[in-house]
Short mmCIF file of C-alpha atoms in Angstrom, two decimals:
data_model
loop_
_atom_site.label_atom_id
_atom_site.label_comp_id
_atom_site.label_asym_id
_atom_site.label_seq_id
_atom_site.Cartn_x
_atom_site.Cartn_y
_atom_site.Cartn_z
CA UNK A 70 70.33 108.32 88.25
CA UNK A 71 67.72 108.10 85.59
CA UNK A 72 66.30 104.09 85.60
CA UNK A 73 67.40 103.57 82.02
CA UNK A 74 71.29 103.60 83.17
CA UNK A 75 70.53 101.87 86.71
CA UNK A 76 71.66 98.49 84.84
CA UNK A 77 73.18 97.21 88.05
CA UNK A 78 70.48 98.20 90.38
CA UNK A 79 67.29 96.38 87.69
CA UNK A 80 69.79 92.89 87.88
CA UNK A 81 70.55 92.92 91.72
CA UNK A 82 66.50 93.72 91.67
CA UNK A 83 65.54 90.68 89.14
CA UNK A 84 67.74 88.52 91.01
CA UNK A 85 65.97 89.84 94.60
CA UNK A 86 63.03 88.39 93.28
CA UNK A 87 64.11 84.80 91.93
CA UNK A 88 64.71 85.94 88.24
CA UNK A 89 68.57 84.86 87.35
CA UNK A 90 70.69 87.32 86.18
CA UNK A 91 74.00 88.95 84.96
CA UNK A 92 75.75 92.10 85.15
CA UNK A 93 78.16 92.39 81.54
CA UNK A 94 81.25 95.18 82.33
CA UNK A 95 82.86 96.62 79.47
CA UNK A 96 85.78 98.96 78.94
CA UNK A 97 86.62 101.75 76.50
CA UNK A 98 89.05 98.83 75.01
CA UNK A 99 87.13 96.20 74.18
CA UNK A 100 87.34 94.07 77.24
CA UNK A 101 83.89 92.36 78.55
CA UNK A 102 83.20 90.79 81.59
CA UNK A 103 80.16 88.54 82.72
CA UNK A 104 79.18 87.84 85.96
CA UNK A 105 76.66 86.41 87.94
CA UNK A 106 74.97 88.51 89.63
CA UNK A 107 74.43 85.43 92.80
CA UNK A 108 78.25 86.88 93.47
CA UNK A 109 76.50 90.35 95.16
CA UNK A 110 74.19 87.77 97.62
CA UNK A 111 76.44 85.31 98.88
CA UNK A 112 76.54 84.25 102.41
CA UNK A 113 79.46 84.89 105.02
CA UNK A 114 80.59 80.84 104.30
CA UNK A 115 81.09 81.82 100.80
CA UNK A 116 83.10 84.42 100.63
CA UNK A 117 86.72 84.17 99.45
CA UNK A 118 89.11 83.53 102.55
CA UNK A 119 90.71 87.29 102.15
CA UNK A 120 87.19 89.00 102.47
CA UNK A 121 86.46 86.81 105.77
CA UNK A 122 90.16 87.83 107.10
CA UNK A 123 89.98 91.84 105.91
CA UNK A 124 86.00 91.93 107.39
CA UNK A 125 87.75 91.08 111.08
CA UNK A 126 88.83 94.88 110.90
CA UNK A 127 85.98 96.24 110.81
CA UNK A 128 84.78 98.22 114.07
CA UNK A 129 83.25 101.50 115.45
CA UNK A 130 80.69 103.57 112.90
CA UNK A 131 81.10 101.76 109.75
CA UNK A 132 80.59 103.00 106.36
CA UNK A 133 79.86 100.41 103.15
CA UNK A 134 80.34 102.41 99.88
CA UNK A 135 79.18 100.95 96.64
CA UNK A 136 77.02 98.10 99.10
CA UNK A 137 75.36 97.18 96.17
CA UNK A 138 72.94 94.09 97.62
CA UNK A 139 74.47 94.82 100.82
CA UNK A 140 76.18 91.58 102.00
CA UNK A 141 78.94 93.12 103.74
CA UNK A 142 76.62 95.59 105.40
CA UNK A 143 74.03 92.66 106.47
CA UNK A 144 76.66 90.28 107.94
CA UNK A 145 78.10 93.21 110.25
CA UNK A 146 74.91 94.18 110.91
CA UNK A 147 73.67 90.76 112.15
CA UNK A 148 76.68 90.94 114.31
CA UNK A 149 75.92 93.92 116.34
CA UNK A 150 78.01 96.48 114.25
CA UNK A 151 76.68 99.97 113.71
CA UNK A 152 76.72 100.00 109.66
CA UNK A 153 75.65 102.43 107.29
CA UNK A 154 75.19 101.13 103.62
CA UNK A 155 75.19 103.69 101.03
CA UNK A 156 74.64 103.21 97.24
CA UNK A 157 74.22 105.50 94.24
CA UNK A 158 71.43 103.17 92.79
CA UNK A 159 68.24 103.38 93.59
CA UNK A 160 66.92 100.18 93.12
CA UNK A 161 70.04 98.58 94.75
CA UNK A 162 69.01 100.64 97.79
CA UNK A 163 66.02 99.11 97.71
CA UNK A 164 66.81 95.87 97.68
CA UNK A 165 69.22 96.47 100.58
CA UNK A 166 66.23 97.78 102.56
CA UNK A 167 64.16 94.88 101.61
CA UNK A 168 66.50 92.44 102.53
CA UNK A 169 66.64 94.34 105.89
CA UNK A 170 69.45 96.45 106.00
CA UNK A 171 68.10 99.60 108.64
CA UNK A 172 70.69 102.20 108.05
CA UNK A 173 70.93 102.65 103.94
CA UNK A 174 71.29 106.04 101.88
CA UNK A 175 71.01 106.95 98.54
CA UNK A 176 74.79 108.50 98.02
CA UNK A 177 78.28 107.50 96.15
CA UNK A 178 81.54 108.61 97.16
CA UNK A 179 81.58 112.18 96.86
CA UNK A 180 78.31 112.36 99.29
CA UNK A 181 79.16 109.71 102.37
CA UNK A 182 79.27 111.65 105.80
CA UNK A 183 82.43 112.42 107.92
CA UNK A 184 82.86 110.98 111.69
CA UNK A 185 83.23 107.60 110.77
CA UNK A 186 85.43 104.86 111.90
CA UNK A 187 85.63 102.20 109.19
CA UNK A 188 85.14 102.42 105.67
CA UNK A 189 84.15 99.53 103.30
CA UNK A 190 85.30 99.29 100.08
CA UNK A 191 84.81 95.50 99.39
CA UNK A 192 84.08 93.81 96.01
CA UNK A 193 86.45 95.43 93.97
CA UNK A 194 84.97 99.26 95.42
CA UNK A 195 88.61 100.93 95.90
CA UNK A 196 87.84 101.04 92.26
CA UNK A 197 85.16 103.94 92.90
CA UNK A 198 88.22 105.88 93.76
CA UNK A 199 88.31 106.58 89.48
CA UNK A 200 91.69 107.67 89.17
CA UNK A 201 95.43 107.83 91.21
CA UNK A 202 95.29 111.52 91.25
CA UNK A 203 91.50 111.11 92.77
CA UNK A 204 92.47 108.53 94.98
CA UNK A 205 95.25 110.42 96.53
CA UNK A 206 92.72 113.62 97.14
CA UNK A 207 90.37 111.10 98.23
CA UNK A 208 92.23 109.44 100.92
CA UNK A 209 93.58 112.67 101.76
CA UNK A 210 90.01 113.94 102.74
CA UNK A 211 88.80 110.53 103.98
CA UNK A 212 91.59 110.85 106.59
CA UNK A 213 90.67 114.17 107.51
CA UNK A 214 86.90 113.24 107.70
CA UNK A 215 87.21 109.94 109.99
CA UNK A 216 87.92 109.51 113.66
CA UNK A 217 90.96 108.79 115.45
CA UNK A 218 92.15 105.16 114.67
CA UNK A 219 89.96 104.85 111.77
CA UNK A 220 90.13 102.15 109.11
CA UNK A 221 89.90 101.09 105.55
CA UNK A 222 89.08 98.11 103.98
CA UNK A 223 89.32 97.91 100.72
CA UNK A 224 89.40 95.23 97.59
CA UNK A 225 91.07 95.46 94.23
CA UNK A 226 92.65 94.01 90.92
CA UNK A 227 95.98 94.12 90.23
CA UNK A 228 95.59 95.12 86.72
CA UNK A 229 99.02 93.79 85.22
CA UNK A 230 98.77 90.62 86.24
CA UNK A 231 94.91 90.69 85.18
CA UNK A 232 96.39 91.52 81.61
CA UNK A 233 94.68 95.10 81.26
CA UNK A 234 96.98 97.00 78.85
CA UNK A 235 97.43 101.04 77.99
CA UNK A 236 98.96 102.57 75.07
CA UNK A 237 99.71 105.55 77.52
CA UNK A 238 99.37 105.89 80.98
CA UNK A 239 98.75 103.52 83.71
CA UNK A 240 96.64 100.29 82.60
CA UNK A 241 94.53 100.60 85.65
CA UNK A 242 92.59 103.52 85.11
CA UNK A 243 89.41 102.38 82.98
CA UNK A 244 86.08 104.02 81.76
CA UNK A 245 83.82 101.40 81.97
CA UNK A 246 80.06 100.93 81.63
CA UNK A 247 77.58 98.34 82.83
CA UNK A 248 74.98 96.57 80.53
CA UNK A 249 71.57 94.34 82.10
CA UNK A 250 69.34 93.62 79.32
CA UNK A 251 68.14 97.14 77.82
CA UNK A 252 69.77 99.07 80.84
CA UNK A 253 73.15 100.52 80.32
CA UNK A 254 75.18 102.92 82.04
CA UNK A 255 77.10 106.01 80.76
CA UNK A 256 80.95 105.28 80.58
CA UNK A 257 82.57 106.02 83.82
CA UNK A 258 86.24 106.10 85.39
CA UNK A 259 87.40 102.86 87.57
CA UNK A 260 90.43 102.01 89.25
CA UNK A 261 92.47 98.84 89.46
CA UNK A 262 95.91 99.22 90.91
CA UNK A 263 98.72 96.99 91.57
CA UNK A 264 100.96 96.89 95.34
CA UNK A 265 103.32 99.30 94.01
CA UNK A 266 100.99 101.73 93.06
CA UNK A 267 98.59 101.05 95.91
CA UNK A 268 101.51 101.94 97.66
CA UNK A 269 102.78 105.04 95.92
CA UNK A 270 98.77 106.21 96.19
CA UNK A 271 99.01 105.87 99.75
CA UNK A 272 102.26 107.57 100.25
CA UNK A 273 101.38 110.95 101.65
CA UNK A 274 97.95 110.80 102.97
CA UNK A 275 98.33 110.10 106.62
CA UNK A 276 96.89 106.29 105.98
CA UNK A 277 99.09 103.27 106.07
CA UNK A 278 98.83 99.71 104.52
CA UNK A 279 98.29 97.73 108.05
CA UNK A 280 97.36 94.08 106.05
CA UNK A 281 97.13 92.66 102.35
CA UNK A 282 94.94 89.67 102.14
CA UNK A 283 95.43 87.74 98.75
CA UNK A 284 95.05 83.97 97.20
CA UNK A 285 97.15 81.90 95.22
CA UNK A 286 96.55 82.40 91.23
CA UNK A 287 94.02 85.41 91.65
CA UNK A 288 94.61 88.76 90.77
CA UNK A 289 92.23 90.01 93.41
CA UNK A 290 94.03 91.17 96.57
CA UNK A 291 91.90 93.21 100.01
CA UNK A 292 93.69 95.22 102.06
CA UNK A 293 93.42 97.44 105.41
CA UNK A 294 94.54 101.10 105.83
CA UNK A 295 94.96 102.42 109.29
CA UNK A 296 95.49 106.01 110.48
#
């Protein structure tokens, strides 16, 4: 990743060292988003009640995909869990390291090792899956690639209720891109999906929906895949 499109990566960094800042996400529509970027470094107590149940899951080798700042990783870690953090930014990897995170690599998705147990894909990261064909594949060859028993646990937006719209196709499946003062990223595919289609992605793949975690008047929702 060249630093001019590591947006994400120079505000967790900034923010690291004391300097507040924002992360604005913007899709191919029109639609912006601002957010704090404190939300990437908040302790266990303030997590939202579904991320605290879903976390309980976790177990065995553990994977974090998309760690960014690494606060899943860290609070399993300070727990005795064997956790590997893995992040396609470079700067986010070093912040993860510097807030002392042992196991992190330098990888996205398409790069994370087999063998594992649990995978994390909190703070919206099921959306890394890009598409519902992708997804499918993915969770195909995740199930393939993990050990016996193996978990994931996963967070996402239900993208009707969120009011995302499509003239064609399913309102869920974004291109997106990430602005931090002059860093910007290049437009890239994210997922939201609602139960239905969580389910209908699902169907096939080997993995089943074991728990949904949710909150009254948020269209956030976590949720736990078991072999």
């Amino acid at each position: 990743m060249d630093d001019s499109e590591d947006a994400f990566g120079h505000a967790l960094k900034d923010y690291h060292l004391g300097k507040c800042s924002y992360e604005m996400v913007e899709t191919k529509d029109g639609k912006i988003d601002v957010t704090s970027i404190s939300y990437y470094f908040r302790d266990y107590d303030d997590w939202p009640a579904m991320e605290r149940e879903a976390i309980r899951y976790a177990g065995g080798r553990i994977i974090d995909v998309g760690a960014g700042a690494g606060r899943h990783s860290l609070y399993l870690q300070n727990h005795g869990f064997d956790v590997t953090a893995f992040d396609v930014s470079p700067l986010a990897v070093e912040v993860m390291r510097d807030r002392g995170l042992k196991n992190v690599k330098l990888a996205g998705i398409d790069e994370i090792d087999g063998g594992w147990e649990t995978m994390i894909l909190l703070g919206n990261n099921f959306g890394l899956l890009r598409t519902i064909r992708e997804a499918h594949e993915f969770l195909r060859r995740f199930y393939s690639e993990s050990s016996e028993g193996a978990k994931i646990i996963a967070e996402t937006t239900d993208p009707i209720s969120a009011g995302f719209h499509a003239e064609s196709g399913y309102p869920g499946e974004l291109e997106i891109r990430i602005t931090y003062e002059r860093y910007r990223t290049g437009w890239f595919r994210y997922l939201l999906v609602d139960r239905v289609k969580l389910e209908e992605i699902v169907d096939g793949t080997g993995w089943h929906i074991e728990s949904i975690f949710d909150m009254n008047g948020v269209d956030v929702y976590c949720f736990v895949l078991s072999k």
